[in-house]
Each structure stands twice: as structure tokens, then as C-alpha cells.
Coordinates of C-alpha atoms and ligand atoms in Angstrom, one line a residue:
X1 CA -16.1 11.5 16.6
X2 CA -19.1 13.8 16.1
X3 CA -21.7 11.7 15.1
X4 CA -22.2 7.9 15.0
X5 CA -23.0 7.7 11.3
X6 CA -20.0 9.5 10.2
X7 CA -18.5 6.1 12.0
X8 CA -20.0 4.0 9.5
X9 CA -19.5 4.0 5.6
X10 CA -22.9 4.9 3.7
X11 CA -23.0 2.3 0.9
X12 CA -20.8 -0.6 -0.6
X13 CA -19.9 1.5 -3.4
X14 CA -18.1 3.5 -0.5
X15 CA -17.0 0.9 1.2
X16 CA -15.1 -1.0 -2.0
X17 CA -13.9 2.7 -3.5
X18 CA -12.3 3.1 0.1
X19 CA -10.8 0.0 0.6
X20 CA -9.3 -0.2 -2.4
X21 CA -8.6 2.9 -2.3
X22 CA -6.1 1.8 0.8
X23 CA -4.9 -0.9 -1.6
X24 CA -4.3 0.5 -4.7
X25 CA -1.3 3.1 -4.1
X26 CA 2.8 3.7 -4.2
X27 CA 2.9 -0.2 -3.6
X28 CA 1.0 -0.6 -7.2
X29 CA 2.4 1.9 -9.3
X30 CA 6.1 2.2 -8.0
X31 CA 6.8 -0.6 -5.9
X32 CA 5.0 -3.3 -8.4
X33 CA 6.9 -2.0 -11.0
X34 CA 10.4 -1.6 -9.6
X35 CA 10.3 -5.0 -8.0
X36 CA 9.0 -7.0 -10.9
X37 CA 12.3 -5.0 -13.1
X38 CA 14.8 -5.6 -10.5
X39 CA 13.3 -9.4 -9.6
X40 CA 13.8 -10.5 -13.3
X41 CA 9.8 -10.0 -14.4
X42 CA 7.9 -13.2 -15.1
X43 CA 8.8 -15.2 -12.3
X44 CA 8.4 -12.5 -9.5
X45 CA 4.8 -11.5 -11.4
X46 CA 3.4 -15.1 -11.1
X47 CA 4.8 -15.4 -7.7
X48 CA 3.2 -12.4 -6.6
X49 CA -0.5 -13.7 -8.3
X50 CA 0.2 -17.0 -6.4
X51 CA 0.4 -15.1 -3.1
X52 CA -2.1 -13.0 -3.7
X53 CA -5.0 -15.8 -4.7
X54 CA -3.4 -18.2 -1.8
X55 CA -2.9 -15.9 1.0
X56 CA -3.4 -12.4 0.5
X57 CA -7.4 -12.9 -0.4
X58 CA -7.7 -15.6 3.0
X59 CA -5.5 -12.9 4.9
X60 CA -7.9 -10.2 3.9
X61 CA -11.1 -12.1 4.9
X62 CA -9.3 -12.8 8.0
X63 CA -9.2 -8.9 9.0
X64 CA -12.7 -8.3 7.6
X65 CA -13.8 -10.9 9.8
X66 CA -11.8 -9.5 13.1
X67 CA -12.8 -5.9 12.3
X68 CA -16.6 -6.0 11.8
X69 CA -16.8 -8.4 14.9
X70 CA -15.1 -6.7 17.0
X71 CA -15.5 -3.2 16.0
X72 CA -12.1 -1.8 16.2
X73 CA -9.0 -0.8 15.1
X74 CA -6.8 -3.4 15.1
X75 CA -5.6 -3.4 19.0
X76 CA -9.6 -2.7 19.8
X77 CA -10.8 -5.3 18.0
X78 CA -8.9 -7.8 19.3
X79 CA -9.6 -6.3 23.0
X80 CA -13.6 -6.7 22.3
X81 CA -13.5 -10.4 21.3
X82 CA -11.3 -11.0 24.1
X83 CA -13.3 -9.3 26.4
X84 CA -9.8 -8.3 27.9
X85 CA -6.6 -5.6 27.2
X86 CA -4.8 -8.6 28.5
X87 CA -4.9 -10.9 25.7
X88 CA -1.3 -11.7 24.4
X89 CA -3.1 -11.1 20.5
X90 CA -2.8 -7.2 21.1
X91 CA 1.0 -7.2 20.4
X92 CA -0.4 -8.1 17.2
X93 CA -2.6 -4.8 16.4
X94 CA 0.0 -2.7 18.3
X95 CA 2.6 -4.1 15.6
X96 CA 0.2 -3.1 13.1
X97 CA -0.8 0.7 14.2
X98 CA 3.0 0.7 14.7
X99 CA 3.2 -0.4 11.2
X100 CA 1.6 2.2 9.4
X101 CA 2.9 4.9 11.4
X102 CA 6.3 4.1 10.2
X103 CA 5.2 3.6 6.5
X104 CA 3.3 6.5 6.4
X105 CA 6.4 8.8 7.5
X106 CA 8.5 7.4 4.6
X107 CA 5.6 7.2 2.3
X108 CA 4.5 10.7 2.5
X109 CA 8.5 11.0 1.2
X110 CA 7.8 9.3 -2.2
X111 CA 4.2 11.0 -2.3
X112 CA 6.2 14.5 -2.0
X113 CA 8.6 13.7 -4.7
X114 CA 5.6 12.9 -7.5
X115 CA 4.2 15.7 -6.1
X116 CA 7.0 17.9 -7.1
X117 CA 7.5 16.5 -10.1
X118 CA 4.2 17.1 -10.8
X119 CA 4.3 20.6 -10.2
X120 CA 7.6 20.8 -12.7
X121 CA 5.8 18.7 -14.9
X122 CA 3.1 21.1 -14.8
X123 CA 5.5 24.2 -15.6
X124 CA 8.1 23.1 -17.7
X125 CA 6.5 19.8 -19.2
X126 CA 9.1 16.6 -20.1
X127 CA 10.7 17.5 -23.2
X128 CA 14.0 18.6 -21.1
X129 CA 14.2 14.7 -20.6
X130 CA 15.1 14.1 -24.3
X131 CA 18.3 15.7 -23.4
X132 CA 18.8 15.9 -19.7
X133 CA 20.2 12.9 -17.5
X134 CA 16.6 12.1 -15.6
X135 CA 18.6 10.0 -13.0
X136 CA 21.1 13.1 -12.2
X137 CA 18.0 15.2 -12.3
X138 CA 16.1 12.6 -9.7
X139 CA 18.9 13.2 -7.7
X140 CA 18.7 16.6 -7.7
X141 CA 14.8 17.1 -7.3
X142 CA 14.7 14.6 -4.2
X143 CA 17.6 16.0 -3.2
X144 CA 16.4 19.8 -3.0
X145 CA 15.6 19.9 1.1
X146 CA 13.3 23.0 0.9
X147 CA 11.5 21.9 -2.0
X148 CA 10.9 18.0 -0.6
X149 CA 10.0 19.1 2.8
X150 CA 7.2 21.6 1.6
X151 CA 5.9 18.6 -1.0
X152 CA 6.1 16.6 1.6
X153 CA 4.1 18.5 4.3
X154 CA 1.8 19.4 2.1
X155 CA 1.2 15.8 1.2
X156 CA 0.4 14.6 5.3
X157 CA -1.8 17.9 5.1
X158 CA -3.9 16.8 2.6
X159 CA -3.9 13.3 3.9
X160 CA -5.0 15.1 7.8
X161 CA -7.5 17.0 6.2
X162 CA -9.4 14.3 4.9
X163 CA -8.9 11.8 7.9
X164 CA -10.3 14.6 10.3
X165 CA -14.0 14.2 8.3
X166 CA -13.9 11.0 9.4
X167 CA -15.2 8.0 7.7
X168 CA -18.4 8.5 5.7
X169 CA -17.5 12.4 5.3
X170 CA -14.2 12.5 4.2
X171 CA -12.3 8.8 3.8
X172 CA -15.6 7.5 1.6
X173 CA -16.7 11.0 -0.2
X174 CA -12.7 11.7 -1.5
X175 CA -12.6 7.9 -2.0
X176 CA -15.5 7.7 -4.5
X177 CA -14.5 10.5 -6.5
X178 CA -10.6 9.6 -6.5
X179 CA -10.5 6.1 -7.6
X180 CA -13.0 5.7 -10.9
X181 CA -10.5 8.8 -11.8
X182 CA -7.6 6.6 -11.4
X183 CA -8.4 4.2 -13.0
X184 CA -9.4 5.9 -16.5
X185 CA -5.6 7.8 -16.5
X186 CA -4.4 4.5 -16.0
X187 CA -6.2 2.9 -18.6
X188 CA -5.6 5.6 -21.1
X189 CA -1.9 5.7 -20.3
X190 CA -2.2 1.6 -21.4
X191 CA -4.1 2.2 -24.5
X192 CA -1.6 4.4 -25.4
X193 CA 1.1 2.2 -25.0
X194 CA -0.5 0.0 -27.1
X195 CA 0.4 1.5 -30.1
X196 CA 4.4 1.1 -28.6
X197 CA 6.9 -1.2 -30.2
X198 CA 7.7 -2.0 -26.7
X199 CA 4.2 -3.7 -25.7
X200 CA 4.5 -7.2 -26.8
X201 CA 8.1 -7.1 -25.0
X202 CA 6.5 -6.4 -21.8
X203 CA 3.8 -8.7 -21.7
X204 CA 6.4 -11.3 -22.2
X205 CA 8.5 -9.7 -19.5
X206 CA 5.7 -9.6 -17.0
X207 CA 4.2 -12.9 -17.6
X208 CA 6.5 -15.4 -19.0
X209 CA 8.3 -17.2 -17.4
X210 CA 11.7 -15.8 -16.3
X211 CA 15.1 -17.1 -15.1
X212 CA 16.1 -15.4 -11.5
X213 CA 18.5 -12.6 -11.6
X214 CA 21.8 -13.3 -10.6
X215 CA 21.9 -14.3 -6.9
X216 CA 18.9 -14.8 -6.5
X217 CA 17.0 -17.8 -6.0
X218 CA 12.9 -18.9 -5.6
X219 CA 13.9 -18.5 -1.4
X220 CA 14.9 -14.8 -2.0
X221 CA 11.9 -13.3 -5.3
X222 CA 8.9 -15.6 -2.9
X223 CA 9.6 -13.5 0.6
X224 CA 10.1 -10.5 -2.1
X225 CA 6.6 -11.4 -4.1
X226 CA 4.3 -12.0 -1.0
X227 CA 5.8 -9.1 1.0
X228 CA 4.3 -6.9 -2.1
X229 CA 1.3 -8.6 -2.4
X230 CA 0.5 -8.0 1.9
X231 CA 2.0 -4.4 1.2
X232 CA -0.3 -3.9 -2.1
X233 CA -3.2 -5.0 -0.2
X234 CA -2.5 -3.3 3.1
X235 CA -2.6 -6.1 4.5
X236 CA -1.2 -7.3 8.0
X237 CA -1.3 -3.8 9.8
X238 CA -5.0 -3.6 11.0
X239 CA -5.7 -1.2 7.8
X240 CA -8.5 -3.7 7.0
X241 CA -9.8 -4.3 10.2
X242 CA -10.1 -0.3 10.8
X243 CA -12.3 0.1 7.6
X244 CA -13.7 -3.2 8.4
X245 CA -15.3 -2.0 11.3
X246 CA -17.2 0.7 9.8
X247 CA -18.8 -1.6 7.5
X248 CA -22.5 -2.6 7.9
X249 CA -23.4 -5.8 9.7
X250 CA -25.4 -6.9 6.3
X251 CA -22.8 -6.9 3.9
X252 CA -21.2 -9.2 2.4
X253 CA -18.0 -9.6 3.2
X254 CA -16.8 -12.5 1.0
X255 CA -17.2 -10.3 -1.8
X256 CA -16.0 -7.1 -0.9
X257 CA -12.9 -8.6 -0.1
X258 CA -12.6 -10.4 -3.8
X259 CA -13.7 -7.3 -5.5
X260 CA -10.9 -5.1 -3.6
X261 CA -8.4 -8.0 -4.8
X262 CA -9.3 -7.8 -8.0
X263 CA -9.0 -4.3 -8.5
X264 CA -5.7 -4.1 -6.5
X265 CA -4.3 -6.7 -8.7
X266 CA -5.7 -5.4 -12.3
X267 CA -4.4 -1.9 -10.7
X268 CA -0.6 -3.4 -10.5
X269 CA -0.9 -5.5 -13.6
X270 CA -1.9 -2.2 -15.9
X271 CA 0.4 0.0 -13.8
X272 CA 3.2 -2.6 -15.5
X273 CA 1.5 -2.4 -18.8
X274 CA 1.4 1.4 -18.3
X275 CA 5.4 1.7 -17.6
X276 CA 7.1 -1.3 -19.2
X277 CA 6.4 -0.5 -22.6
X278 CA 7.2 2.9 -22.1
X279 CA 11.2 1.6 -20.8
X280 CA 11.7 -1.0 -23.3
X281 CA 10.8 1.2 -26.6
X282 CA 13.0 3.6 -25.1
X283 CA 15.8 1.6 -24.3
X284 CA 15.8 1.9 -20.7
X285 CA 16.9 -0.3 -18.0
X286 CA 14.1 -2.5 -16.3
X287 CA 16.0 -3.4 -13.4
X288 CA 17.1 0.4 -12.6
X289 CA 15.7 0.2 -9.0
X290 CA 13.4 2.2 -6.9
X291 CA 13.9 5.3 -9.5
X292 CA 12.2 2.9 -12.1
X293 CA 9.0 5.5 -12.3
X294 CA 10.6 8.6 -11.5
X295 CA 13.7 8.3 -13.5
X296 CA 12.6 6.3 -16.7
X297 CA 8.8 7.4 -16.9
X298 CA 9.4 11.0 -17.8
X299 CA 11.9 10.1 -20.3
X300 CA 9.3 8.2 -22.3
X301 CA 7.1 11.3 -21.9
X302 CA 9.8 13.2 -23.3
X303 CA 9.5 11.1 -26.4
X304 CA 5.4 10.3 -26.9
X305 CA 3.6 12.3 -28.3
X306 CA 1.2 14.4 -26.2
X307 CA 3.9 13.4 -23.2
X308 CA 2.8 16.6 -21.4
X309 CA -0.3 15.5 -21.0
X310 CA 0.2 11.9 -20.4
X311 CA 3.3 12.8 -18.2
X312 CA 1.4 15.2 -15.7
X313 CA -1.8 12.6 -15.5
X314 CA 0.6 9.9 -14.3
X315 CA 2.0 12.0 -11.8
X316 CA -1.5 13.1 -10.5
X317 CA -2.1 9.8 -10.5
X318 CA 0.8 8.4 -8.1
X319 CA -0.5 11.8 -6.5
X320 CA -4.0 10.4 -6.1
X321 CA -3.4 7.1 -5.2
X322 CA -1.2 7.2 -2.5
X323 CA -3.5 10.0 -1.2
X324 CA -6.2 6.8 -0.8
X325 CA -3.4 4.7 1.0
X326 CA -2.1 7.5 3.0
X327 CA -5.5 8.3 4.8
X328 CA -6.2 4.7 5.2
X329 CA -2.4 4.1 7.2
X330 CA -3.3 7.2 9.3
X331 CA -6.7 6.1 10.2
X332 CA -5.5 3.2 11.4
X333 CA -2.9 4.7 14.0
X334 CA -5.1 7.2 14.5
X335 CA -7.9 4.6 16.0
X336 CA -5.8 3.3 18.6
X337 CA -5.0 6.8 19.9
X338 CA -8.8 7.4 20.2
X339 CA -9.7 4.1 21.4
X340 CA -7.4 5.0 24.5
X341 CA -7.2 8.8 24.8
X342 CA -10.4 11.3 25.2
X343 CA -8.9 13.0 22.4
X344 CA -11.1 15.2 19.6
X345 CA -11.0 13.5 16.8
X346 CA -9.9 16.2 14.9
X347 CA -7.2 17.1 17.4
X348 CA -5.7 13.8 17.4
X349 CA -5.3 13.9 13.5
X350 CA -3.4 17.0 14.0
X351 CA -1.4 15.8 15.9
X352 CA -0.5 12.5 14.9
X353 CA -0.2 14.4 11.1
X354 CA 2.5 16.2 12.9
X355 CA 4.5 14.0 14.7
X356 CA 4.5 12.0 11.0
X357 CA 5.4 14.9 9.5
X358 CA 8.8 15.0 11.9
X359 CA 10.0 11.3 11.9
X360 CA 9.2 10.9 7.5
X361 CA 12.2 14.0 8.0
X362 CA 14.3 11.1 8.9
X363 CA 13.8 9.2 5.7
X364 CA 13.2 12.5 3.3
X365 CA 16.8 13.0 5.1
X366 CA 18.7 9.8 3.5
X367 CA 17.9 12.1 0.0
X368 CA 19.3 15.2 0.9
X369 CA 22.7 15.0 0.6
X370 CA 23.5 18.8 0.7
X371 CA 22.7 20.7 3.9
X372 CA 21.1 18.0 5.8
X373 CA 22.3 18.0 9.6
X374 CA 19.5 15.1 10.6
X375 CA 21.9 12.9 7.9
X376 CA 24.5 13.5 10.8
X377 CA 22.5 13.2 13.9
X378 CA 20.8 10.0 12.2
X379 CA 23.3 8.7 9.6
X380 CA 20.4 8.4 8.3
X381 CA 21.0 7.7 4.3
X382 CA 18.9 4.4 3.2
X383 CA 16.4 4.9 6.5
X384 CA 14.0 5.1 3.9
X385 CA 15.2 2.0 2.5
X386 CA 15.2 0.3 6.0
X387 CA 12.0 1.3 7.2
X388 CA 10.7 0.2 3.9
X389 CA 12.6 -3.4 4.1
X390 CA 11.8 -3.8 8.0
X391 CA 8.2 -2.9 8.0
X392 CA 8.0 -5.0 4.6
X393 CA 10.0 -8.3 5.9
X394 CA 9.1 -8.4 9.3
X395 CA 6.1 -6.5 10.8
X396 CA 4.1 -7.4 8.0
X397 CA 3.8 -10.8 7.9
X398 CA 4.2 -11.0 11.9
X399 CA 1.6 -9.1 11.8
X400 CA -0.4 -11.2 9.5
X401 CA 0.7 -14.5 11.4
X402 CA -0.7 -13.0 14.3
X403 CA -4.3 -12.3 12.7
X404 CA -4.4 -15.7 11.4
X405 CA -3.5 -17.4 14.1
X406 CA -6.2 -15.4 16.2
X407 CA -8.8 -16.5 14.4
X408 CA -8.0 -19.9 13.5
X409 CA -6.8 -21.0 17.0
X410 CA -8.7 -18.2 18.9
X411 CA -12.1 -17.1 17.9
X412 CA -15.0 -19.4 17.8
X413 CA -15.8 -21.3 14.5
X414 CA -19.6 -20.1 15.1
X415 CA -18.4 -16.2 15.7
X416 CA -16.1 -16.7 11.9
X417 CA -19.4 -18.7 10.2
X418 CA -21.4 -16.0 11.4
X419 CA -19.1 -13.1 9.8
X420 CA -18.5 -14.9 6.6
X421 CA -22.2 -15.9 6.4
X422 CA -22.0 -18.7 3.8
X423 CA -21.4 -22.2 4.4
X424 CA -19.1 -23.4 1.5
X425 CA -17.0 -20.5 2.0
X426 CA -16.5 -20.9 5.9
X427 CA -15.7 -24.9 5.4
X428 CA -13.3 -23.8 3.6
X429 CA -11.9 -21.1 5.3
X430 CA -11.6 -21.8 8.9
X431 CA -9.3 -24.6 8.2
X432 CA -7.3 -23.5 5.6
X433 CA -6.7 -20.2 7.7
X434 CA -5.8 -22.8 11.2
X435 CA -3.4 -25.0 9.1
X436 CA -2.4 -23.5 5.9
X437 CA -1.7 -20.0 6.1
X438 CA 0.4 -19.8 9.0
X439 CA 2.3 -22.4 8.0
X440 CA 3.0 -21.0 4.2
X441 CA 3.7 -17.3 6.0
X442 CA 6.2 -19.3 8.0
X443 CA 8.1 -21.0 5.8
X444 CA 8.4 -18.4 3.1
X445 CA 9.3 -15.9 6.1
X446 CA 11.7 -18.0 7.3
X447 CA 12.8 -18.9 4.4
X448 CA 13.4 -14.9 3.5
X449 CA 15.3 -14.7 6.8
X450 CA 17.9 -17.2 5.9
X451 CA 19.0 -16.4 2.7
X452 CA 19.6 -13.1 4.0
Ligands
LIG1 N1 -1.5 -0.8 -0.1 C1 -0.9 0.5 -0.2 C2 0.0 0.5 -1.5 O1 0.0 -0.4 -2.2 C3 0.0 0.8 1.0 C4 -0.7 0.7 2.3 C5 -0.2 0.0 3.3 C6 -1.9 1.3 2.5 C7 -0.8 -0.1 4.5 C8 -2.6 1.2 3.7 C9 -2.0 0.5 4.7 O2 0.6 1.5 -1.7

């Protein structure tokens, strides 16, 4: 850390752009989408608003409030308004650091497969779709070792490079340009699909309504919806309390945190208006799984017209936005490391980018089925699924239990009303976050845990 204002972000334009920016990513524009096919549409969709209105915005404020007071990551935050490494709230932000660490390594897999497909996209453009198998050709793209691992390095490189600039010089500058861009592709990849047979069928599909998909039940989509919505928000990993901060002690947090919702949730919402309609005038299958963008996406580019054009902007922008996510989950393991080791800043990103690098092998191995020798030392096809599922159905909400209990049972009311700076709000909030939150992550995590 070179200079002290390079610690801080330079305006709330940065400061929103950045943290949603973390938000809006993979999580949106694959995850969103596969997860609202395979959990039957409507019922998952309103789930997931539920959670997102009713606990995701109080979980956010929650980390805003423990970041810019104690002006950390999320294990030195928690240290500061202690006043102690000895307070049992750390396993919390440790959990968290751990968190993204472990996302990031499979993330950077998913980010290296749009990336490729990108760069095909680029060459040979989508018309081979029209007659080519696109799942036997996913298969064969995320299956090509060389060709995945170099994607896939190159993504964590790009993701290092910026993180090394630190806050206001690389995370806000990149973040600024990067996300007004997103959101006109995605836009103009909706209007399109306006003009689509398939668009009234999807707005039905994503907001009626829906019966639950064989097997499973409200206990099963719930955990499912609010584990997205924490996921789509970065939430319960210290990623908000590690931007949070480096935010000025005169902003307003209340609104920050509603704005990033918003645009996280109209992000997700459009990213389902931009592939549903796409699926359903082709025929496809909604509920085809975690291929759902990769393998149904180009095949509707195969068939629009200017698909070249609309197929290689929606790969740039999966590109883009997990580029804003991926700096934001390395950040945040990265702070620990420099809370507690003289390290160089840039040094440490290295590093860390490195050891990521190695263990996302692990999960880019589950997809190489050909030469793969870590698939024998790890058996390791699905890790990607099973970091993915573990990170999303246990450290998560642990970790956001453990934030909301901290500040409802631990910090003082005075300390919260003094972050949240508005009296209504802070009636409000300190005790719905002491007895409501915990109590709804609870249930719905326990309640995930049994009808396992
Ligand atoms: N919210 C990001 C997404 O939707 C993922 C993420 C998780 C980003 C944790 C930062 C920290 O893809």
C-alpha cells in the first residue's frame, strides 16, 4: 500500500460502480439464470426478490456498518471493534476470506470458459451452432486442458493486475468504465429479444407463479433462492466490509447499499429477460443445468440475426462482469494477508493470484476428462460443483449469521446509529438485524440441511 489515498475510493460514483461491480457477476448472468430454469421459474424468482428485500439489503447494511467502523477486511474489522484478535467473531471473517478464496479458484474456471468462447466467437462467429450439438461442443471446449488452463490464467492475471493498483487506482478506475458498459450490452441484448416470439413466455416463466419441480418442495427452492441472492450480492464473505472500509466517513451508507441492490437485482432480472427468450423461441430446454448460457445461448445466436455481434457482446460481457467480482473476492483474501504479513502489496497479489491459479486446477480438472492426472490424484470430477454447493450452503450464510449476530448482540446500538446516521432507519434496523435475521437465516438453513 503506497499511498493512503489509493486506500480510499475517490467519489460515490466509484464507490457504487465498485460495489456493484462485486455484485453484479457469473452469479447474475449464469447462476441467476440456470437456477431459476432448473428451480421451475416463477416461484424460485419471487423467492429470490423476497430474500433479497428481507435479508440480503439488512445483511448488506450489516457489513457496511462493520467495515467503515472498523476499517478492515473482514477478520480486521472485527479485530478493531473488539479491540482484541481474541474475539470468538473472527472465525467469522476468516470463514469469509476463506470464502472467496475458494470461489475465486472455481470462478476463474467459468470466467476462462466465456473467455474462450469468446475468442471462438470472435474467429468463427455462431452460425456452426445451427448445425453443431452446442452441448457436445461445451463438452469439448471445457474439456480442452491446454486451452482452459491458458483462459483461465489469463483470467486471475487480469483480475491480479488490477487488484495490485489498489483501490482508487485500479478496483474504482476499471470499475467505472466496466459497468455503465455492461449494462448497455445487456440492455441491448433485451431490446432485442423483444421483438422474440419467446418474450411474453418468459416473463410468465420468471414471474408467475410456478408449481415446484418434481422433488422439490418450498424447504429445498428457499435455501436455493436466498443462497443466490447472498451469492449475487457478495454477501456473507467480508467482500462488503473490505470495500466498505475504503468508503468515506460522510457517506451515506443507507443508500449506497439500496442503490447496489437495485442494480444487482435489475442486473439478474434483465440477464433472464436477455436469455429466456432466446431458449424458449428456440425450443430449448430451461431446466438444462449449469450449461444453460453456454450451451443454449449461442444456439440462439446461431439463429438472430446479427448473432455475431450480439453473441460476442454477451460473452464480453460474462467476461466483464466477473472481471468486477473476481477483483472484489481477491481483495478481500488479499486484506487479511496484509493485515497480518509486512508483505508489498503488490507482491502479495502475486502471490495469492498464484496460489489461486493452482487450486481453481482442481475444479478446471473435474472438466477435463482427457489427459487429466489431478482427476486421479483428486477424483476430482464435480469439485467445481462442490466448492460451488459448500461455499454456497454453508459458509455463506454462516458467515452472514455470524455478521448479524455481531452487530446485533455485539456492537453498541450508539456505534450502529452512528454508522447508519438516520434515526428511522436505525429503529428499524438494530432490531430487526438482533431478532429477525438470524432467526430467518436459521431456519431456512436448517431447513436446507434437512431436506438434504
Ligand atoms: N456477487 C458475485 C456474482 O454474482 C460473486 C461474488 C461473490 C463476488 C463474492 C464477490 C464476492 O457473481
Amino acid at each position: 500500500m503506497t499511498n493512503n489515498n489509493n486506500d480510499k475510493f475517490k467519489s460515490k460514483l466509484g464507490i457504487v460502480a465498485a460495489t456493484a461491480g462485486s455484485a453484479v457477476g457469473l452469479g447474475n448472468l449464469w447462476g441467476f439464470s440456470y437456477k431459476a430454469g432448473t428451480n421451475g421459474g416463477g416461484n424460485f424468482v419471487l423467492l429470490y426478490l423476497f430474500s433479497v428485500l428481507f435479508i440480503g439489503i439488512p445483511v448488506m447494511l450489516t457489513e457496511f456498518v462493520i467495515g467503515r467502523e472498523g476499517k478492515g477486511g473482514p477478520v480486521g474489522s472485527i479485530e478493531n471493534i473488539e479491540g482484541s484478535k481474541k474475539s470468538p467473531f473472527v472465525i467469522g471473517g476468516y470463514f469469509g476470506a476463506l470464502c472467496t478464496f475458494l470461489i475465486l479458484s472455481f470462478y476463474s474456471v467459468i470466467a476462462g470458459w466465456s473467455l474462450s468462447y469468446l475468442v471462438d466467437g470472435l474467429i468463427h462467429g455462431f452460425s456452426q451452432f445451427a448445425t453443431i450439438d452446442s452441448a457436445e461442443y461445451f463438452t469439448s471446449i471445457s474439456g480442452q486442458l491446454g486451452l482452459q488452463v491458458v483462459c483461465q490464467g489469463i483470467f486471475v492475471l487480469l483480475t491480479v493486475c488490477v487488484v495490485m493498483f489498489g483501490i482508487q487506482n485500479g478496483i474504482e478506475k476499471i470499475s467505472k468504465i466496466m459497468m455503465p458498459l455492461l449494462f448497455a450490452i445487456i440492455l441491448l441484448l433485451v431490446l432485442y429479444n423483444l421483438t422474440l416470439p419467446g418474450f411474453s413466455e418468459s416473463v410468465d416463466f420468471l414471474f408467475m407463479p410456478s408449481a415446484f419441480p418434481e422433488g422439490e418442495s418450498f424447504f429445498t427452492i428457499f435455501p436455493a433462492a436466498l443462497g443466490q441472492a447472498f451469492f449475487s450480492l457478495s454477501l456473507g464473505m467480508g467482500a462488503i466490509i473490505t470495500y466498505a472500509r475504503a468508503v468515506d466517513d460522510s457517506e451515506n451508507i443507507n443508500t449506497i447499499t439500496a442503490q447496489v441492490a437495485f442494480c444487482d437485482t435489475l442486473i439478474a432480472l434483465l440477464a433472464g429477460l436477455a436469455i429466456f427468450p432466446i431458449i424458449f423461441t428456440a425450443g430449448l430446454d430451461a431446466a438444462a443445468g449449469p450449461g444453460l448460457a453456454f450451451v443454449a445461448l449461442p444456439v440462439g445466436f446461431a439463429q438472430m440475426p446479427f448473432g455475431y455481434l450480439f453473441g460476442n457482446l454477451f460473452f464480453l460481457l460474462l467476461v466483464v462482469a466477473a472481471l468486477t467480482s473476481s477483483i472484489s473476492m481477491l481483495e478481500n483474501t488479499l486484506t487479511l494477508i496484509l493485515e497480518n504479513f509486512k508483505f508489498n502489496r503488490r507482491v502479495a497479489t502475486m502471490l495469492l493470484g498464484v496460489v489461486v491459479f493452482f487450486f481453481g486446477l482442481l475444479s478446471q480438472a473435474g472438466f477435463n476428462y482427457s489427459s487429466s492426472i489431478l482427476q486421479l490424484v483428486t477424483g476430482a470430477t464435480g469439485f467445481l460443483d462442490q466448492l460451488d454447493a459448500f461455499t454456497m450452503y454453508y459458509l455463506i450464510p454462516l458467515g452472514a449469521l455470524i455478521f448479524t449476530i455481531f452487530v446485533g448482540y455485539r456492537m453498541k446500538p450508539e456505534t450502529i446509529k452512528k454508522q447508519i446516521n438516520n434515526d428511522t432507519i436505525s429503529k428499524i434496523f438494530i432490531p430487526y438485524v438482533k431478532y429477525i435475521i438470524p432467526i430467518l437465516i436459521l431456519i431456512i438453513f436448517i431447513s436446507g440441511l434437512l431436506s438434504k
